[in-house]
mmCIF file of C-alpha atoms and ligand atoms in Angstrom:
data_model
loop_
_atom_site.group_PDB
_atom_site.id
_atom_site.type_symbol
_atom_site.label_atom_id
_atom_site.label_comp_id
_atom_site.label_asym_id
_atom_site.label_seq_id
_atom_site.Cartn_x
_atom_site.Cartn_y
_atom_site.Cartn_z
ATOM 1 C CA MET A 1 20.198 142.752 228.976
ATOM 2 C CA GLU A 2 23.375 143.031 228.440
ATOM 3 C CA ILE A 3 23.872 142.180 225.343
ATOM 4 C CA ASN A 4 21.796 143.946 223.801
ATOM 5 C CA PHE A 5 23.351 147.015 226.389
ATOM 6 C CA LEU A 6 26.435 146.785 224.672
ATOM 7 C CA VAL A 7 25.466 146.189 221.026
ATOM 8 C CA LYS A 8 23.860 149.656 221.261
ATOM 9 C CA LYS A 9 26.479 151.362 222.872
ATOM 10 C CA LEU A 10 28.879 150.083 220.383
ATOM 11 C CA ARG A 11 26.880 151.213 217.974
ATOM 12 C CA GLU A 12 26.753 154.972 218.984
ATOM 13 C CA GLU A 13 30.060 155.257 220.327
ATOM 14 C CA ARG A 14 32.130 152.611 217.952
ATOM 15 C CA ILE A 15 34.224 151.508 221.065
ATOM 16 C CA LEU A 16 33.968 149.635 224.640
ATOM 17 C CA LEU A 17 36.006 148.457 227.227
ATOM 18 C CA ARG A 18 38.210 146.045 226.969
ATOM 19 C CA GLU A 19 36.187 143.720 229.261
ATOM 20 C CA GLU A 20 32.963 144.889 227.573
ATOM 21 C CA PHE A 21 34.636 144.169 223.735
ATOM 22 C CA LYS A 22 35.640 140.159 226.073
ATOM 23 C CA ILE A 23 31.330 140.052 226.765
ATOM 24 C CA LEU A 24 30.824 140.425 223.391
ATOM 25 C CA LEU A 25 33.222 138.640 221.873
ATOM 26 C CA GLY A 26 32.593 135.925 223.899
ATOM 27 C CA SER A 27 28.244 135.446 223.974
ATOM 28 C CA GLY A 28 27.720 137.848 221.177
ATOM 29 C CA GLY A 29 25.519 135.999 219.461
ATOM 30 C CA GLU A 30 22.475 137.244 217.289
ATOM 31 C CA GLU A 31 22.084 140.265 218.737
ATOM 32 C CA LEU A 32 24.717 141.475 218.013
ATOM 33 C CA HIS A 33 25.027 139.889 214.324
ATOM 34 C CA ASN A 34 21.516 141.211 213.715
ATOM 35 C CA ALA A 35 22.492 144.393 214.144
ATOM 36 C CA ALA A 36 25.889 144.177 212.112
ATOM 37 C CA ARG A 37 23.810 143.400 209.191
ATOM 38 C CA GLU A 38 21.374 146.750 209.621
ATOM 39 C CA VAL A 39 24.244 148.643 210.185
ATOM 40 C CA CYS A 40 25.920 147.126 206.592
ATOM 41 C CA GLU A 41 23.004 147.157 204.862
ATOM 42 C CA GLU A 42 22.620 150.838 206.013
ATOM 43 C CA VAL A 43 25.419 151.355 204.313
ATOM 44 C CA PHE A 44 25.908 148.934 201.076
ATOM 45 C CA GLY A 45 22.160 148.383 200.984
ATOM 46 C CA ARG A 46 21.741 144.759 199.042
ATOM 47 C CA ASP A 47 25.335 144.812 197.554
ATOM 48 C CA VAL A 48 28.008 142.561 198.021
ATOM 49 C CA TYR A 49 31.369 143.561 196.366
ATOM 50 C CA ILE A 50 33.815 141.412 194.367
ATOM 51 C CA ARG A 51 37.489 140.378 194.564
ATOM 52 C CA GLY A 52 38.760 137.752 192.079
ATOM 53 C CA LEU A 53 41.842 135.474 193.578
ATOM 54 C CA ILE A 54 44.733 135.237 191.141
ATOM 55 C CA GLU A 55 47.604 133.190 193.767
ATOM 56 C CA PHE A 56 50.063 133.493 191.193
ATOM 57 C CA THR A 57 53.167 132.413 193.098
ATOM 58 C CA ASN A 58 53.242 130.078 196.159
ATOM 59 C CA TYR A 59 57.486 130.254 196.702
ATOM 60 C CA CYS A 60 58.522 131.639 199.968
ATOM 61 C CA ILE A 61 61.116 133.349 201.843
ATOM 62 C CA ARG A 62 59.024 133.147 205.205
ATOM 63 C CA ASN A 63 58.594 130.428 207.134
ATOM 64 C CA CYS A 64 55.124 131.604 209.511
ATOM 65 C CA ASN A 65 54.741 129.114 211.809
ATOM 66 C CA TYR A 66 51.106 128.427 210.633
ATOM 67 C CA CYS A 67 50.783 128.495 207.215
ATOM 68 C CA GLY A 68 51.474 125.568 204.128
ATOM 69 C CA ILE A 69 52.721 127.707 202.539
ATOM 70 C CA ARG A 70 56.271 128.160 204.519
ATOM 71 C CA SER A 71 59.258 127.996 202.872
ATOM 72 C CA GLY A 72 60.424 125.138 205.505
ATOM 73 C CA ASN A 73 57.190 122.522 203.909
ATOM 74 C CA SER A 74 60.093 120.864 201.750
ATOM 75 C CA LYS A 75 56.566 118.472 200.470
ATOM 76 C CA LEU A 76 55.257 121.218 198.671
ATOM 77 C CA GLU A 77 55.600 121.535 194.815
ATOM 78 C CA ARG A 78 56.536 124.952 193.997
ATOM 79 C CA TYR A 79 54.709 127.216 191.416
ATOM 80 C CA ARG A 80 55.392 130.778 189.558
ATOM 81 C CA LEU A 81 52.091 132.000 187.329
ATOM 82 C CA SER A 82 53.630 133.765 184.178
ATOM 83 C CA LEU A 83 52.926 136.915 183.048
ATOM 84 C CA ASP A 84 50.719 136.321 180.492
ATOM 85 C CA GLU A 85 49.065 133.453 182.793
ATOM 86 C CA ILE A 86 48.537 136.442 185.300
ATOM 87 C CA LEU A 87 46.623 138.105 182.668
ATOM 88 C CA ALA A 88 44.774 135.367 181.130
ATOM 89 C CA CYS A 89 43.191 135.107 185.029
ATOM 90 C CA CYS A 90 42.001 138.934 184.597
ATOM 91 C CA ALA A 91 40.909 138.193 181.514
ATOM 92 C CA LYS A 92 38.730 135.433 182.807
ATOM 93 C CA GLY A 93 37.869 137.000 185.727
ATOM 94 C CA TYR A 94 36.580 140.060 183.345
ATOM 95 C CA GLU A 95 34.479 137.951 181.554
ATOM 96 C CA LEU A 96 32.657 137.003 185.049
ATOM 97 C CA ASP A 97 32.286 140.533 185.827
ATOM 98 C CA ILE A 98 34.854 140.920 188.371
ATOM 99 C CA ARG A 99 36.660 144.734 188.643
ATOM 100 C CA THR A 100 39.327 143.928 191.400
ATOM 101 C CA PHE A 101 42.250 141.893 190.682
ATOM 102 C CA VAL A 102 43.788 140.377 193.965
ATOM 103 C CA LEU A 103 47.186 138.970 193.076
ATOM 104 C CA GLN A 104 48.778 137.358 196.174
ATOM 105 C CA GLY A 105 51.478 135.120 196.959
ATOM 106 C CA GLY A 106 54.118 134.084 199.122
ATOM 107 C CA GLU A 107 57.264 136.674 199.363
ATOM 108 C CA ASP A 108 58.494 135.455 196.712
ATOM 109 C CA ASP A 109 62.844 137.343 195.279
ATOM 110 C CA PHE A 110 61.925 136.338 191.523
ATOM 111 C CA TYR A 111 59.200 139.315 191.748
ATOM 112 C CA ASN A 112 60.983 142.215 192.334
ATOM 113 C CA ASP A 113 59.767 146.116 191.977
ATOM 114 C CA GLU A 114 60.302 145.688 187.888
ATOM 115 C CA ARG A 115 58.810 142.427 186.972
ATOM 116 C CA LEU A 116 55.794 143.763 189.407
ATOM 117 C CA VAL A 117 55.668 146.706 187.330
ATOM 118 C CA GLU A 118 55.329 145.370 184.192
ATOM 119 C CA ILE A 119 52.864 142.583 185.675
ATOM 120 C CA ILE A 120 51.146 145.907 187.048
ATOM 121 C CA SER A 121 50.831 147.473 184.051
ATOM 122 C CA ARG A 122 49.591 144.836 181.881
ATOM 123 C CA ILE A 123 46.578 144.113 183.973
ATOM 124 C CA LYS A 124 46.513 148.128 184.194
ATOM 125 C CA GLN A 125 46.508 148.837 180.727
ATOM 126 C CA ASN A 126 43.970 145.643 179.843
ATOM 127 C CA HIS A 127 41.293 146.619 182.301
ATOM 128 C CA PRO A 128 42.074 150.418 183.020
ATOM 129 C CA ASP A 129 38.279 150.232 185.023
ATOM 130 C CA CYS A 130 39.895 147.857 187.092
ATOM 131 C CA ALA A 131 41.230 147.826 191.082
ATOM 132 C CA ILE A 132 44.686 145.869 191.723
ATOM 133 C CA THR A 133 45.482 144.549 195.389
ATOM 134 C CA LEU A 134 48.747 143.501 195.981
ATOM 135 C CA SER A 135 48.670 141.033 198.958
ATOM 136 C CA ILE A 136 53.039 139.814 199.156
ATOM 137 C CA GLY A 137 53.760 140.749 202.545
ATOM 138 C CA GLU A 138 56.039 142.596 203.581
ATOM 139 C CA ARG A 139 58.505 145.174 201.512
ATOM 140 C CA SER A 140 60.052 148.335 201.678
ATOM 141 C CA TYR A 141 58.605 152.021 201.458
ATOM 142 C CA GLU A 142 59.991 152.666 198.171
ATOM 143 C CA SER A 143 59.022 149.123 196.774
ATOM 144 C CA PHE A 144 55.405 149.760 198.137
ATOM 145 C CA LYS A 145 55.682 153.449 196.385
ATOM 146 C CA GLN A 146 57.181 151.606 192.671
ATOM 147 C CA LEU A 147 53.826 149.114 193.014
ATOM 148 C CA PHE A 148 51.871 152.267 193.838
ATOM 149 C CA ASN A 149 53.465 154.316 191.022
ATOM 150 C CA ALA A 150 52.552 151.940 189.191
ATOM 151 C CA GLY A 151 49.219 151.554 189.497
ATOM 152 C CA ALA A 152 48.504 149.574 191.986
ATOM 153 C CA ASP A 153 45.254 150.807 194.366
ATOM 154 C CA ARG A 154 45.123 148.563 197.329
ATOM 155 C CA TYR A 155 47.052 146.458 199.650
ATOM 156 C CA LEU A 156 46.395 143.808 201.568
ATOM 157 C CA LEU A 157 48.723 143.023 204.826
ATOM 158 C CA ARG A 158 47.285 141.044 207.593
ATOM 159 C CA HIS A 159 48.840 142.330 210.687
ATOM 160 C CA GLU A 160 47.670 138.993 212.601
ATOM 161 C CA THR A 161 47.863 139.425 215.333
ATOM 162 C CA ALA A 162 48.241 142.781 217.273
ATOM 163 C CA ASN A 163 49.979 141.080 220.603
ATOM 164 C CA ALA A 164 53.595 141.258 220.406
ATOM 165 C CA ASP A 165 54.303 137.798 222.554
ATOM 166 C CA HIS A 166 51.647 136.268 220.737
ATOM 167 C CA TYR A 167 52.872 137.066 217.598
ATOM 168 C CA THR A 168 56.663 135.840 218.352
ATOM 169 C CA THR A 169 54.777 132.628 219.062
ATOM 170 C CA LEU A 170 53.670 132.630 215.770
ATOM 171 C CA HIS A 171 56.239 133.240 213.712
ATOM 172 C CA PRO A 172 59.698 132.957 213.204
ATOM 173 C CA PRO A 173 62.925 135.491 214.955
ATOM 174 C CA ASP A 174 63.552 137.599 211.684
ATOM 175 C CA LEU A 175 59.643 138.191 211.767
ATOM 176 C CA SER A 176 58.327 141.448 213.996
ATOM 177 C CA LEU A 177 55.185 142.721 215.031
ATOM 178 C CA ALA A 178 56.910 145.894 214.861
ATOM 179 C CA SER A 179 57.645 145.321 211.294
ATOM 180 C CA ARG A 180 54.867 144.413 209.847
ATOM 181 C CA LYS A 181 53.014 147.247 211.889
ATOM 182 C CA LYS A 182 55.485 149.736 210.072
ATOM 183 C CA CYS A 183 54.750 148.244 206.796
ATOM 184 C CA LEU A 184 50.965 149.268 207.082
ATOM 185 C CA GLN A 185 51.768 152.873 208.978
ATOM 186 C CA ASP A 186 54.109 152.739 204.692
ATOM 187 C CA LEU A 187 51.069 151.898 202.940
ATOM 188 C CA LYS A 188 48.605 154.246 203.961
ATOM 189 C CA ASN A 189 51.376 157.401 203.562
ATOM 190 C CA ILE A 190 51.376 156.755 200.579
ATOM 191 C CA GLY A 191 48.340 156.241 199.666
ATOM 192 C CA TYR A 192 47.550 153.191 199.316
ATOM 193 C CA GLN A 193 44.205 151.610 200.577
ATOM 194 C CA VAL A 194 45.247 149.426 203.234
ATOM 195 C CA GLY A 195 44.058 146.071 204.437
ATOM 196 C CA CYS A 196 44.981 143.823 208.280
ATOM 197 C CA GLY A 197 43.356 141.670 209.463
ATOM 198 C CA PHE A 198 43.803 138.497 211.934
ATOM 199 C CA MET A 199 43.013 135.256 212.608
ATOM 200 C CA VAL A 200 40.638 133.505 215.057
ATOM 201 C CA GLY A 201 42.069 131.087 217.375
ATOM 202 C CA SER A 202 45.685 130.588 216.101
ATOM 203 C CA PRO A 203 47.444 128.879 218.562
ATOM 204 C CA GLY A 204 47.850 130.677 222.155
ATOM 205 C CA GLN A 205 45.470 132.867 221.037
ATOM 206 C CA THR A 206 43.691 134.283 224.110
ATOM 207 C CA PRO A 207 39.818 136.930 224.225
ATOM 208 C CA ASP A 208 42.458 139.413 225.180
ATOM 209 C CA HIS A 209 44.347 138.955 222.303
ATOM 210 C CA ILE A 210 40.848 139.377 219.914
ATOM 211 C CA VAL A 211 40.890 142.918 221.929
ATOM 212 C CA ASP A 212 44.242 143.982 221.674
ATOM 213 C CA ASP A 213 43.209 143.451 217.583
ATOM 214 C CA PHE A 214 40.022 145.530 217.688
ATOM 215 C CA LEU A 215 42.041 148.360 219.740
ATOM 216 C CA PHE A 216 44.573 147.721 216.402
ATOM 217 C CA ILE A 217 42.674 148.212 213.950
ATOM 218 C CA LYS A 218 40.989 151.549 215.948
ATOM 219 C CA GLU A 219 43.888 152.987 215.967
ATOM 220 C CA LEU A 220 45.530 152.737 212.496
ATOM 221 C CA ASP A 221 42.436 153.008 210.807
ATOM 222 C CA PRO A 222 42.147 149.980 207.829
ATOM 223 C CA HIS A 223 39.320 150.637 204.912
ATOM 224 C CA MET A 224 39.408 146.682 205.027
ATOM 225 C CA VAL A 225 40.000 144.139 207.774
ATOM 226 C CA GLY A 226 40.881 140.629 206.641
ATOM 227 C CA ILE A 227 39.513 138.111 209.406
ATOM 228 C CA GLY A 228 38.496 134.465 209.414
ATOM 229 C CA PRO A 229 39.203 131.328 211.131
ATOM 230 C CA PHE A 230 42.964 129.642 211.882
ATOM 231 C CA MET A 231 42.764 126.081 209.859
ATOM 232 C CA PRO A 232 45.865 123.770 210.787
ATOM 233 C CA HIS A 233 47.708 122.659 208.181
ATOM 234 C CA ALA A 234 49.093 118.660 207.990
ATOM 235 C CA ASP A 235 52.560 119.569 207.470
ATOM 236 C CA THR A 236 52.964 122.288 210.345
ATOM 237 C CA ALA A 237 53.694 122.317 213.365
ATOM 238 C CA TYR A 238 49.960 123.214 213.959
ATOM 239 C CA ALA A 239 48.892 120.167 212.678
ATOM 240 C CA SER A 240 46.517 118.753 215.360
ATOM 241 C CA GLU A 241 45.845 122.033 216.731
ATOM 242 C CA ALA A 242 42.342 122.823 216.868
ATOM 243 C CA PRO A 243 40.684 125.140 214.208
ATOM 244 C CA GLY A 244 39.301 128.470 214.982
ATOM 245 C CA ASP A 245 35.266 128.939 216.316
ATOM 246 C CA LEU A 246 32.795 129.775 214.274
ATOM 247 C CA ASN A 247 31.019 131.878 216.431
ATOM 248 C CA LEU A 248 34.086 133.767 217.909
ATOM 249 C CA VAL A 249 34.556 134.404 213.430
ATOM 250 C CA LEU A 250 31.182 135.925 213.282
ATOM 251 C CA ASN A 251 30.984 138.062 216.484
ATOM 252 C CA SER A 252 34.410 139.688 215.463
ATOM 253 C CA LEU A 253 33.181 140.593 211.484
ATOM 254 C CA ALA A 254 30.057 142.196 213.559
ATOM 255 C CA ILE A 255 32.121 143.883 216.184
ATOM 256 C CA LEU A 256 34.242 145.395 213.396
ATOM 257 C CA ARG A 257 30.790 146.333 211.077
ATOM 258 C CA LEU A 258 30.179 148.028 214.387
ATOM 259 C CA MET A 259 32.989 149.919 214.963
ATOM 260 C CA LYS A 260 33.564 151.304 211.463
ATOM 261 C CA PRO A 261 30.572 151.038 209.078
ATOM 262 C CA THR A 262 31.781 151.882 206.482
ATOM 263 C CA LEU A 263 34.795 148.926 206.936
ATOM 264 C CA LEU A 264 35.079 146.501 203.781
ATOM 265 C CA LEU A 265 34.734 143.664 205.580
ATOM 266 C CA PRO A 266 35.309 140.305 203.482
ATOM 267 C CA SER A 267 33.520 136.851 204.269
ATOM 268 C CA THR A 268 36.717 134.771 203.853
ATOM 269 C CA THR A 269 37.477 131.401 202.327
ATOM 270 C CA ALA A 270 38.357 129.987 205.184
ATOM 271 C CA LEU A 271 35.246 131.214 207.375
ATOM 272 C CA GLY A 272 33.606 128.927 204.208
ATOM 273 C CA THR A 273 36.101 125.930 204.767
ATOM 274 C CA LEU A 274 35.121 126.038 208.440
ATOM 275 C CA SER A 275 32.085 125.762 207.549
ATOM 276 C CA LYS A 276 29.091 125.113 204.539
ATOM 277 C CA ARG A 277 27.048 128.104 204.973
ATOM 278 C CA GLY A 278 30.239 129.889 206.052
ATOM 279 C CA ARG A 279 30.513 132.691 203.604
ATOM 280 C CA GLU A 280 26.862 133.082 203.925
ATOM 281 C CA LEU A 281 26.714 133.355 207.665
ATOM 282 C CA GLY A 282 29.613 135.888 207.651
ATOM 283 C CA VAL A 283 27.513 138.288 205.335
ATOM 284 C CA LEU A 284 24.778 137.862 208.078
ATOM 285 C CA ALA A 285 27.212 139.306 210.306
ATOM 286 C CA GLY A 286 28.156 142.135 208.549
ATOM 287 C CA ALA A 287 30.936 140.982 206.037
ATOM 288 C CA ASN A 288 30.210 142.630 202.983
ATOM 289 C CA VAL A 289 33.417 141.634 200.010
ATOM 290 C CA VAL A 290 33.590 137.857 198.582
ATOM 291 C CA MET A 291 36.639 136.542 196.833
ATOM 292 C CA PRO A 292 36.038 134.087 194.735
ATOM 293 C CA ASN A 293 39.524 132.389 193.704
ATOM 294 C CA LEU A 294 40.894 132.938 189.484
ATOM 295 C CA SER A 295 44.251 131.249 189.629
ATOM 296 C CA PRO A 296 43.778 128.204 186.996
ATOM 297 C CA ARG A 297 42.649 124.598 187.906
ATOM 298 C CA ASP A 298 46.007 122.955 188.290
ATOM 299 C CA VAL A 299 47.698 125.045 190.505
ATOM 300 C CA ARG A 300 45.015 125.841 193.304
ATOM 301 C CA LYS A 301 45.825 122.656 195.567
ATOM 302 C CA LYS A 302 49.417 123.802 195.705
ATOM 303 C CA TYR A 303 47.969 127.455 197.705
ATOM 304 C CA MET A 304 47.095 125.683 200.463
ATOM 305 C CA LEU A 305 47.867 127.508 203.067
ATOM 306 C CA TYR A 306 46.000 124.850 205.488
ATOM 307 C CA ASP A 307 44.008 121.493 204.957
ATOM 308 C CA ASN A 308 40.051 120.980 203.427
ATOM 309 C CA LYS A 309 40.467 124.365 201.281
ATOM 310 C CA ILE A 310 37.325 124.343 199.173
ATOM 311 C CA SER A 311 36.847 125.095 195.571
ATOM 312 C CA THR A 312 40.130 123.694 194.889
ATOM 313 C CA SER A 313 38.488 120.977 192.102
ATOM 314 C CA ASP A 314 36.691 124.049 190.741
ATOM 315 C CA ASP A 315 37.555 127.200 187.705
ATOM 316 C CA ALA A 316 36.666 130.499 188.310
ATOM 317 C CA ALA A 317 33.524 130.273 186.793
ATOM 318 C CA LEU A 318 31.715 127.916 188.867
ATOM 319 C CA THR A 319 34.063 129.100 192.452
ATOM 320 C CA LYS A 320 31.819 132.932 190.877
ATOM 321 C CA SER A 321 28.414 131.007 190.306
ATOM 322 C CA ARG A 322 28.168 128.841 193.508
ATOM 323 C CA ILE A 323 29.019 132.528 195.729
ATOM 324 C CA ALA A 324 26.798 134.694 193.698
ATOM 325 C CA GLU A 325 24.429 131.754 194.656
ATOM 326 C CA GLN A 326 25.178 132.027 198.250
ATOM 327 C CA MET A 327 24.568 135.945 197.980
ATOM 328 C CA GLN A 328 21.033 135.740 196.696
ATOM 329 C CA ASN A 329 20.408 132.438 199.604
ATOM 330 C CA VAL A 330 21.033 136.109 202.025
ATOM 331 C CA GLY A 331 19.279 138.407 199.370
ATOM 332 C CA ARG A 332 22.715 140.089 198.215
ATOM 333 C CA GLU A 333 23.192 140.698 194.985
ATOM 334 C CA ILE A 334 26.992 140.766 193.695
ATOM 335 C CA VAL A 335 27.356 144.002 192.174
ATOM 336 C CA VAL A 336 29.814 144.704 188.997
ATOM 337 C CA LYS A 337 32.139 147.664 190.265
ATOM 338 C CA ARG A 338 35.359 148.204 191.747
ATOM 339 C CA GLY A 339 33.780 148.382 195.040
ATOM 340 C CA ASP A 340 36.861 151.342 196.259
ATOM 341 C CA TYR A 341 36.258 152.279 199.703
ATOM 342 C CA GLY A 342 34.200 155.262 200.219
ATOM 343 C CA ASP A 343 32.022 154.560 197.199
ATOM 344 C CA VAL A 344 28.779 154.708 199.179
HETATM 345 N N1 SAH B 1 52.909 136.327 202.218
HETATM 346 C C1 SAH B 1 51.637 137.116 201.928
HETATM 347 C C2 SAH B 1 50.059 136.654 202.024
HETATM 348 C C3 SAH B 1 50.100 135.581 202.772
HETATM 349 S S1 SAH B 1 48.137 134.539 202.539
HETATM 350 C C4 SAH B 1 51.709 138.111 203.326
HETATM 351 O O1 SAH B 1 52.435 138.091 204.440
HETATM 352 O O2 SAH B 1 50.943 138.796 203.643
HETATM 353 C C5 SAH B 1 47.195 135.390 203.050
HETATM 354 C C6 SAH B 1 46.399 135.093 204.728
HETATM 355 O O3 SAH B 1 46.492 133.464 204.992
HETATM 356 C C7 SAH B 1 47.871 135.329 205.644
HETATM 357 O O4 SAH B 1 47.676 136.422 206.368
HETATM 358 C C8 SAH B 1 47.053 134.406 207.072
HETATM 359 O O5 SAH B 1 46.947 135.178 208.124
HETATM 360 C C9 SAH B 1 46.597 133.301 206.107
HETATM 361 N N2 SAH B 1 46.939 132.316 206.679
HETATM 362 C C10 SAH B 1 48.107 131.168 206.519
HETATM 363 N N3 SAH B 1 47.864 130.291 206.954
HETATM 364 C C11 SAH B 1 46.813 130.080 207.180
HETATM 365 C C12 SAH B 1 46.026 128.496 207.854
HETATM 366 N N4 SAH B 1 46.487 127.992 208.330
HETATM 367 N N5 SAH B 1 44.934 129.437 208.723
HETATM 368 C C13 SAH B 1 44.215 130.774 208.325
HETATM 369 N N6 SAH B 1 44.917 131.320 207.625
HETATM 370 C C14 SAH B 1 45.859 131.033 207.126
#
């Protein structure tokens, strides 16, 4: 009864008290997921938006404690894709009916504004009907602005955790939650469609921290939120930590859907790695975006943010067709559009 009441309250008021959020988070379950799915279908119908992920560099100057491509990982063979290789990934994606390209990478100084502006302009020239999302970490306001002017439409910058102390335990001292938040605000002010997000089950995370994430998201009011389970990586200090809990990820997705019905909410690769049916379950709990990998097969194993990442032996076509099938299994259809925020 109480769960039903809280689901209804969240659906109507789009916010809950801290203690109420904690109850839903811990024991939301099927009633919560069904309500989120219903709300998602009211807004998007059967449509699922698709983004092609291009992991164009695994060089990184940052040393985030959880991340497999952090600068301190000396075991990793580093790579960068050339402009032509990136354009080839986009062409392949376009053939596969993908109309959003997500350029993701470590924070790599080689890709200065000039090089990125060239990449963005060339993609836009070749595919004027496509959206470009950047996911390349923290940069200055001026840099964000230049990349936006060159044609970048969206920016993904997960805040990772909205609790400043927890942020400090997950990151080296040169990184702070305040600076992450400033970047997100800058991106919004410039006019990007902005995504923040967090890992569920990262070491030291408590239910209160996740509620801090919900409250921060309420305040920032982003267009997208990327969440997935924390997954351990063997060459990090968190090698023997447990991965995030499946139900906690699903409950978080569902709560976010009820907080903001029009939100773009991906069912992530990490969720698909945690559980074989992870991507389907994500959609059944309110997610409406999938992000197949378009990176060339020979670099996929080098972009291991965490262990056992799926699809690292497949090519783009196979990755996409698998995901399309997963969506059909749950009565959804991937659509051939950019899928901008507010399209519906
Ligand atoms: N350099 C970019 C992109 C980072 S990779 C940036 O700073 O935004 C994209 C996301 O992968 C990160 O934001 C983080 O939330 C997630 N990630 C990294 N390591 C992970 C791990 N071990 N388990 C789960 N997700 C992880």
